[in-house]
Structure formats: C-alpha cells, structure tokens
Amino acid sequence: MEITPDTSNYMIAGFAVTFITMGIYIVSLYLRSRNLKQDIETLESMQNEKPKSTK
Amino acid sequence: MQTKPIALKILDVVSIILLAISTYLALFFAPMELVMGQVQRVFYFHIGTAWVGLLGFVIAALTGIVYLITKDMKWDRFGVAAVEVSTVFFFLTIVLGSIWARPAWNTWWTWDPRLTTAAVTELIYVAYFMLRQGIDDPEKRARFGAVYTLLGGVSAPITFMVIRLFRTIHPVIVGAANANQEKMSMTGDMKIAFFFALFAFTIIFIDLIWHRVRLGGLEDKVEQLKLKVSM
C-alpha cells in the first residue's frame, strides 16, 4: 500500500502566501485611497486660496 | 468626498465571510487527497484565483473595446481595476501552483506549456502598468491601455486552452483531457469545496474591483485638480 507523503508544510506555505498577499493588496488599496483623499484636500485648499492671492 | 456605499460595505462583510467558509471547506471539510497529501488543499485556492485572474483579463479586454467606442473614462478606470486585481490573483495562482508542484513534480518550476503561458500572461499585465506609467496624457494613456488590454486579452484563453492543445504535465480540471494527460478526479466533498472556492473568489473579485474603481475615481480627481491649480 502506498504511503501518503507529509506535505503539510507546503500546504501551510500556500495558505500563508495567499492571506499575506491579499492582506498586502488590501492595505495598499487603503493607503493609496487615504493618500489621494489627503491630496484632494490639499489641492482644493490651494485652489480656494488661489483667487485671493491673485487679487 | 465620496462616502462608501452601503452595498459595498455589505459586500466587504460577505467577502470576508465567504473567504472564511472557503478556507474552512478547503482545510477541514474536503478529505485529504491520498497521493499528494495535505498540499492538495491549496488546489481549491489555486483554481479560485486562476478563474478570477483570467476572468479579469477578459473583462479588461471587453472594457477596452467599450472605451474605444465610447471614449468614456469610466471604462478606462474599470479596465485598470480589472487588470490590477487580476494581476494580484494570477500572481497567487502561479505561486500556489509552484508550491503544489514542488512535492508533486519534485521541482518548483518547469517550462511546461501551461506554466510558460501563465508566466507570459502575468508579465504582459505587469508591463501594462509600466506602459501606463510612461504616458502623461490621460486620454492617450486610456487609448493605449485599451488597445493593450485588447491584445493582451488573447493570452487568457490561450493559457486556459494550452493544456488541452499541447502535451503537458499539468492536470486538466475542467473538461476532458486527451489520452496522454492526467485528469483530476474529485469526491463529492472535494467538489463542494471546489465550487464554493470559485464562488467565494468571484465575490471577493467583484468587491476588490469596486474598491479599485473608486480609487481610480480619486486618482482622476487629483489629476484634474493638479491641472486646475497649475493653470
């Protein structure tokens, strides 16, 4: 009878890579979104100040 | 500032629950495969990520066509979102396949037709982002991107079909294999884990695309504001 090999380490590595990669991507989406919102706030305030400075 | 829609919040929660259930089914519900052992359990995520990876590349090609016809930037945002999310999932497909291959084939990588076409497909879409980075004009960038995804989209069906057309060591999961190929057989519980993983990754894919489309909207707004401020 054939013995089933112990490949548990590979399985753990596979699931770990999956969750870590998905986690990194979700964090990157969050960080990019947060940075863009900050950029929008800064640019909008710059745009509002612009007409005053040109007077 | 745009607020997150309730439907997206619900989809976030549903995605997390589905991923948790899919993980449970893959790890505990499905029986252990006797030839390969525990590593076979990564197969459920390998197929789930491959499905949404290739689906996204096809969707990007279709949105590319719609953009070229309508010239509406929302289709460009949608195409970018589909490519980005699919590139992440397809990267996972390749890595999971490699982890599976080590104990099954005694090597991390071999230049088998399926593995080669998968690697080429992934590189095509990594290059897509490099191409976009190099173009400043938004309309020109969207037009080039649309044509690129249209041409690159051909790689998705080729990657899917290559194990049915050429002699390869990669097992065939969906559809009939030819006489030289290994056809993977699954028990009833394995099929439940398999189809649930396909469903779960499809919902997660939709959720991530929605988030990425919203991010694209913010990117466009920043670009427009920069132009206004610099004038």
mmCIF file of N, CA, C and O in Angstrom, chain B residues 17-79:
data_model
loop_
_atom_site.group_PDB
_atom_site.id
_atom_site.type_symbol
_atom_site.label_atom_id
_atom_site.label_comp_id
_atom_site.label_asym_id
_atom_site.label_seq_id
_atom_site.Cartn_x
_atom_site.Cartn_y
_atom_site.Cartn_z
ATOM 1 N N ILE B 17 -16.701 36.743 5.018
ATOM 2 C CA ILE B 17 -17.385 35.513 5.474
ATOM 3 C C ILE B 17 -17.158 34.377 4.461
ATOM 4 O O ILE B 17 -16.833 33.245 4.840
ATOM 5 N N LEU B 18 -17.297 34.700 3.175
ATOM 6 C CA LEU B 18 -17.119 33.672 2.138
ATOM 7 C C LEU B 18 -15.690 33.140 2.121
ATOM 8 O O LEU B 18 -15.470 31.939 1.953
ATOM 9 N N LEU B 19 -14.713 34.036 2.323
ATOM 10 C CA LEU B 19 -13.312 33.592 2.349
ATOM 11 C C LEU B 19 -13.077 32.666 3.550
ATOM 12 O O LEU B 19 -12.387 31.647 3.426
ATOM 13 N N ALA B 20 -13.687 33.020 4.682
ATOM 14 C CA ALA B 20 -13.544 32.185 5.884
ATOM 15 C C ALA B 20 -14.171 30.803 5.655
ATOM 16 O O ALA B 20 -13.552 29.777 5.979
ATOM 17 N N ILE B 21 -15.365 30.780 5.058
ATOM 18 C CA ILE B 21 -16.038 29.489 4.804
ATOM 19 C C ILE B 21 -15.233 28.660 3.802
ATOM 20 O O ILE B 21 -15.032 27.458 3.976
ATOM 21 N N SER B 22 -14.747 29.340 2.754
ATOM 22 C CA SER B 22 -13.975 28.637 1.730
ATOM 23 C C SER B 22 -12.694 28.032 2.323
ATOM 24 O O SER B 22 -12.301 26.921 1.965
ATOM 25 N N THR B 23 -12.063 28.779 3.240
ATOM 26 C CA THR B 23 -10.851 28.280 3.902
ATOM 27 C C THR B 23 -11.193 27.052 4.754
ATOM 28 O O THR B 23 -10.462 26.054 4.740
ATOM 29 N N TYR B 24 -12.314 27.138 5.457
ATOM 30 C CA TYR B 24 -12.755 26.003 6.285
ATOM 31 C C TYR B 24 -13.004 24.770 5.397
ATOM 32 O O TYR B 24 -12.554 23.665 5.713
ATOM 33 N N LEU B 25 -13.709 24.978 4.290
ATOM 34 C CA LEU B 25 -14.025 23.848 3.399
ATOM 35 C C LEU B 25 -12.747 23.219 2.831
ATOM 36 O O LEU B 25 -12.637 21.996 2.748
ATOM 37 N N ALA B 26 -11.795 24.082 2.454
ATOM 38 C CA ALA B 26 -10.544 23.578 1.869
ATOM 39 C C ALA B 26 -9.689 22.850 2.910
ATOM 40 O O ALA B 26 -9.094 21.809 2.622
ATOM 41 N N LEU B 27 -9.644 23.400 4.133
ATOM 42 C CA LEU B 27 -8.741 22.846 5.150
ATOM 43 C C LEU B 27 -9.333 21.671 5.926
ATOM 44 O O LEU B 27 -8.604 20.735 6.286
ATOM 45 N N PHE B 28 -10.624 21.731 6.216
ATOM 46 C CA PHE B 28 -11.204 20.735 7.126
ATOM 47 C C PHE B 28 -12.312 19.873 6.522
ATOM 48 O O PHE B 28 -12.454 18.714 6.868
ATOM 49 N N PHE B 29 -13.112 20.463 5.634
ATOM 50 C CA PHE B 29 -14.268 19.742 5.102
ATOM 51 C C PHE B 29 -13.873 18.746 4.012
ATOM 52 O O PHE B 29 -14.283 17.579 4.052
ATOM 53 N N ALA B 30 -13.071 19.195 3.058
ATOM 54 C CA ALA B 30 -12.661 18.320 1.953
ATOM 55 C C ALA B 30 -11.707 17.244 2.486
ATOM 56 O O ALA B 30 -10.844 17.535 3.310
ATOM 57 N N PRO B 31 -11.865 16.010 2.022
ATOM 58 C CA PRO B 31 -10.962 14.960 2.506
ATOM 59 C C PRO B 31 -9.545 15.123 1.959
ATOM 60 O O PRO B 31 -9.344 15.771 0.929
ATOM 61 N N MET B 32 -8.593 14.529 2.661
ATOM 62 C CA MET B 32 -7.193 14.626 2.201
ATOM 63 C C MET B 32 -7.004 13.742 0.965
ATOM 64 O O MET B 32 -7.484 12.610 0.939
ATOM 65 N N GLU B 33 -6.322 14.290 -0.026
ATOM 66 C CA GLU B 33 -6.027 13.522 -1.228
ATOM 67 C C GLU B 33 -4.865 12.574 -0.893
ATOM 68 O O GLU B 33 -3.860 13.003 -0.310
ATOM 69 N N LEU B 34 -5.016 11.282 -1.221
ATOM 70 C CA LEU B 34 -4.070 10.281 -0.710
ATOM 71 C C LEU B 34 -2.723 10.261 -1.436
ATOM 72 O O LEU B 34 -1.722 9.880 -0.846
ATOM 73 N N VAL B 35 -2.685 10.685 -2.686
ATOM 74 C CA VAL B 35 -1.414 10.631 -3.430
ATOM 75 C C VAL B 35 -0.513 11.814 -3.062
ATOM 76 O O VAL B 35 0.674 11.641 -2.793
ATOM 77 N N MET B 36 -1.076 13.020 -3.023
ATOM 78 C CA MET B 36 -0.262 14.223 -2.766
ATOM 79 C C MET B 36 -0.278 14.654 -1.302
ATOM 80 O O MET B 36 0.553 15.444 -0.879
ATOM 81 N N GLY B 37 -1.248 14.212 -0.547
ATOM 82 C CA GLY B 37 -1.335 14.601 0.861
ATOM 83 C C GLY B 37 -1.951 15.981 1.037
ATOM 84 O O GLY B 37 -2.702 16.461 0.180
ATOM 85 N N GLN B 38 -1.596 16.640 2.142
ATOM 86 C CA GLN B 38 -2.229 17.912 2.527
ATOM 87 C C GLN B 38 -2.042 19.038 1.513
ATOM 88 O O GLN B 38 -2.895 19.927 1.412
ATOM 89 N N VAL B 39 -0.937 19.022 0.774
ATOM 90 C CA VAL B 39 -0.668 20.136 -0.159
ATOM 91 C C VAL B 39 -1.777 20.272 -1.216
ATOM 92 O O VAL B 39 -1.998 21.361 -1.762
ATOM 93 N N GLN B 40 -2.496 19.186 -1.468
ATOM 94 C CA GLN B 40 -3.563 19.245 -2.480
ATOM 95 C C GLN B 40 -4.631 20.271 -2.096
ATOM 96 O O GLN B 40 -5.339 20.793 -2.948
ATOM 97 N N ARG B 41 -4.716 20.609 -0.794
ATOM 98 C CA ARG B 41 -5.751 21.549 -0.333
ATOM 99 C C ARG B 41 -5.550 22.961 -0.914
ATOM 100 O O ARG B 41 -6.501 23.732 -0.980
ATOM 101 N N VAL B 42 -4.330 23.296 -1.317
ATOM 102 C CA VAL B 42 -4.116 24.615 -1.940
ATOM 103 C C VAL B 42 -4.751 24.682 -3.340
ATOM 104 O O VAL B 42 -4.934 25.761 -3.890
ATOM 105 N N PHE B 43 -5.071 23.506 -3.877
ATOM 106 C CA PHE B 43 -5.684 23.430 -5.206
ATOM 107 C C PHE B 43 -6.974 24.262 -5.286
ATOM 108 O O PHE B 43 -7.241 24.910 -6.294
ATOM 109 N N TYR B 44 -7.763 24.264 -4.193
ATOM 110 C CA TYR B 44 -9.049 24.979 -4.220
ATOM 111 C C TYR B 44 -8.831 26.489 -4.419
ATOM 112 O O TYR B 44 -9.564 27.132 -5.159
ATOM 113 N N PHE B 45 -7.800 27.021 -3.756
ATOM 114 C CA PHE B 45 -7.485 28.448 -3.921
ATOM 115 C C PHE B 45 -6.730 28.693 -5.237
ATOM 116 O O PHE B 45 -6.856 29.747 -5.836
ATOM 117 N N HIS B 46 -5.959 27.696 -5.649
ATOM 118 C CA HIS B 46 -5.222 27.805 -6.918
ATOM 119 C C HIS B 46 -6.221 27.993 -8.071
ATOM 120 O O HIS B 46 -6.052 28.886 -8.905
ATOM 121 N N ILE B 47 -7.262 27.187 -8.070
ATOM 122 C CA ILE B 47 -8.265 27.279 -9.138
ATOM 123 C C ILE B 47 -9.113 28.549 -8.980
ATOM 124 O O ILE B 47 -9.422 29.227 -9.961
ATOM 125 N N GLY B 48 -9.477 28.867 -7.727
ATOM 126 C CA GLY B 48 -10.292 30.065 -7.479
ATOM 127 C C GLY B 48 -9.595 31.333 -7.963
ATOM 128 O O GLY B 48 -10.196 32.172 -8.644
ATOM 129 N N THR B 49 -8.309 31.447 -7.644
ATOM 130 C CA THR B 49 -7.560 32.646 -8.056
ATOM 131 C C THR B 49 -7.310 32.650 -9.569
ATOM 132 O O THR B 49 -7.333 33.709 -10.197
ATOM 133 N N ALA B 50 -7.088 31.451 -10.135
ATOM 134 C CA ALA B 50 -6.869 31.372 -11.598
ATOM 135 C C ALA B 50 -8.127 31.805 -12.345
ATOM 136 O O ALA B 50 -8.048 32.550 -13.332
ATOM 137 N N TRP B 51 -9.267 31.369 -11.870
ATOM 138 C CA TRP B 51 -10.556 31.705 -12.500
ATOM 139 C C TRP B 51 -10.759 33.219 -12.532
ATOM 140 O O TRP B 51 -11.016 33.800 -13.592
ATOM 141 N N VAL B 52 -10.624 33.875 -11.366
ATOM 142 C CA VAL B 52 -10.869 35.319 -11.360
ATOM 143 C C VAL B 52 -9.742 36.082 -12.069
ATOM 144 O O VAL B 52 -9.983 37.141 -12.644
ATOM 145 N N GLY B 53 -8.522 35.518 -12.009
ATOM 146 C CA GLY B 53 -7.402 36.157 -12.717
ATOM 147 C C GLY B 53 -7.685 36.239 -14.212
ATOM 148 O O GLY B 53 -7.659 37.324 -14.810
ATOM 149 N N LEU B 54 -8.003 35.096 -14.809
ATOM 150 C CA LEU B 54 -8.252 35.073 -16.252
ATOM 151 C C LEU B 54 -9.539 35.826 -16.613
ATOM 152 O O LEU B 54 -9.602 36.500 -17.637
ATOM 153 N N LEU B 55 -10.540 35.718 -15.738
ATOM 154 C CA LEU B 55 -11.806 36.442 -15.975
ATOM 155 C C LEU B 55 -11.548 37.952 -16.053
ATOM 156 O O LEU B 55 -12.065 38.637 -16.951
ATOM 157 N N GLY B 56 -10.737 38.457 -15.131
ATOM 158 C CA GLY B 56 -10.434 39.891 -15.111
ATOM 159 C C GLY B 56 -9.714 40.355 -16.369
ATOM 160 O O GLY B 56 -9.980 41.448 -16.873
ATOM 161 N N PHE B 57 -8.813 39.523 -16.892
ATOM 162 C CA PHE B 57 -8.087 39.901 -18.108
ATOM 163 C C PHE B 57 -9.051 39.964 -19.305
ATOM 164 O O PHE B 57 -8.914 40.829 -20.170
ATOM 165 N N VAL B 58 -10.011 39.050 -19.332
ATOM 166 C CA VAL B 58 -11.015 39.069 -20.413
ATOM 167 C C VAL B 58 -11.925 40.302 -20.249
ATOM 168 O O VAL B 58 -12.223 40.993 -21.224
ATOM 169 N N ILE B 59 -12.328 40.579 -18.991
ATOM 170 C CA ILE B 59 -13.176 41.757 -18.726
ATOM 171 C C ILE B 59 -12.434 43.037 -19.144
ATOM 172 O O ILE B 59 -13.019 43.937 -19.750
ATOM 173 N N ALA B 60 -11.138 43.095 -18.842
ATOM 174 C CA ALA B 60 -10.341 44.277 -19.208
ATOM 175 C C ALA B 60 -10.322 44.463 -20.729
ATOM 176 O O ALA B 60 -10.403 45.597 -21.220
ATOM 177 N N ALA B 61 -10.227 43.343 -21.462
ATOM 178 C CA ALA B 61 -10.244 43.433 -22.933
ATOM 179 C C ALA B 61 -11.593 43.975 -23.411
ATOM 180 O O ALA B 61 -11.645 44.832 -24.310
ATOM 181 N N LEU B 62 -12.671 43.496 -22.788
ATOM 182 C CA LEU B 62 -14.010 43.953 -23.182
ATOM 183 C C LEU B 62 -14.217 45.430 -22.843
ATOM 184 O O LEU B 62 -14.772 46.189 -23.646
ATOM 185 N N THR B 63 -13.746 45.850 -21.657
ATOM 186 C CA THR B 63 -13.881 47.271 -21.293
ATOM 187 C C THR B 63 -13.013 48.137 -22.209
ATOM 188 O O THR B 63 -13.357 49.288 -22.470
ATOM 189 N N GLY B 64 -11.909 47.550 -22.673
ATOM 190 C CA GLY B 64 -11.057 48.266 -23.633
ATOM 191 C C GLY B 64 -11.827 48.569 -24.912
ATOM 192 O O GLY B 64 -11.775 49.693 -25.429
ATOM 193 N N ILE B 65 -12.592 47.580 -25.386
ATOM 194 C CA ILE B 65 -13.407 47.776 -26.599
ATOM 195 C C ILE B 65 -14.446 48.873 -26.340
ATOM 196 O O ILE B 65 -14.620 49.787 -27.154
ATOM 197 N N VAL B 66 -15.116 48.767 -25.167
ATOM 198 C CA VAL B 66 -16.175 49.753 -24.856
ATOM 199 C C VAL B 66 -15.555 51.154 -24.750
ATOM 200 O O VAL B 66 -16.142 52.129 -25.237
ATOM 201 N N TYR B 67 -14.350 51.256 -24.150
ATOM 202 C CA TYR B 67 -13.709 52.578 -24.053
ATOM 203 C C TYR B 67 -13.413 53.141 -25.446
ATOM 204 O O TYR B 67 -13.669 54.320 -25.714
ATOM 205 N N LEU B 68 -12.875 52.287 -26.315
ATOM 206 C CA LEU B 68 -12.512 52.775 -27.664
ATOM 207 C C LEU B 68 -13.740 53.261 -28.432
ATOM 208 O O LEU B 68 -13.646 54.158 -29.265
ATOM 209 N N ILE B 69 -14.886 52.660 -28.138
ATOM 210 C CA ILE B 69 -16.131 53.086 -28.818
ATOM 211 C C ILE B 69 -16.688 54.361 -28.178
ATOM 212 O O ILE B 69 -17.030 55.318 -28.871
ATOM 213 N N THR B 70 -16.785 54.357 -26.835
ATOM 214 C CA THR B 70 -17.480 55.466 -26.147
ATOM 215 C C THR B 70 -16.568 56.627 -25.746
ATOM 216 O O THR B 70 -17.051 57.744 -25.552
ATOM 217 N N LYS B 71 -15.258 56.336 -25.552
ATOM 218 C CA LYS B 71 -14.268 57.324 -25.055
ATOM 219 C C LYS B 71 -14.634 57.832 -23.654
ATOM 220 O O LYS B 71 -14.245 58.933 -23.265
ATOM 221 N N ASP B 72 -15.410 57.049 -22.939
ATOM 222 C CA ASP B 72 -15.801 57.420 -21.576
ATOM 223 C C ASP B 72 -14.740 56.897 -20.601
ATOM 224 O O ASP B 72 -14.470 55.683 -20.573
ATOM 225 N N MET B 73 -14.172 57.806 -19.791
ATOM 226 C CA MET B 73 -13.056 57.442 -18.911
ATOM 227 C C MET B 73 -13.430 56.419 -17.833
ATOM 228 O O MET B 73 -12.557 55.774 -17.266
ATOM 229 N N LYS B 74 -14.729 56.293 -17.561
ATOM 230 C CA LYS B 74 -15.119 55.322 -16.519
ATOM 231 C C LYS B 74 -14.757 53.891 -16.943
ATOM 232 O O LYS B 74 -14.448 53.046 -16.112
ATOM 233 N N TRP B 75 -14.749 53.642 -18.258
ATOM 234 C CA TRP B 75 -14.381 52.309 -18.755
ATOM 235 C C TRP B 75 -12.884 52.077 -18.634
ATOM 236 O O TRP B 75 -12.435 50.941 -18.454
ATOM 237 N N ASP B 76 -12.130 53.145 -18.728
ATOM 238 C CA ASP B 76 -10.677 53.025 -18.513
ATOM 239 C C ASP B 76 -10.409 52.663 -17.049
ATOM 240 O O ASP B 76 -9.598 51.794 -16.756
ATOM 241 N N ARG B 77 -11.113 53.354 -16.145
ATOM 242 C CA ARG B 77 -10.968 53.062 -14.705
ATOM 243 C C ARG B 77 -11.337 51.611 -14.414
ATOM 244 O O ARG B 77 -10.684 50.934 -13.643
ATOM 245 N N PHE B 78 -12.407 51.151 -15.050
ATOM 246 C CA PHE B 78 -12.872 49.780 -14.850
ATOM 247 C C PHE B 78 -11.836 48.778 -15.379
ATOM 248 O O PHE B 78 -11.554 47.753 -14.736
ATOM 249 N N GLY B 79 -11.273 49.086 -16.529
ATOM 250 C CA GLY B 79 -10.242 48.211 -17.123
ATOM 251 C C GLY B 79 -9.009 48.113 -16.252
ATOM 252 O O GLY B 79 -8.478 47.020 -16.015
#
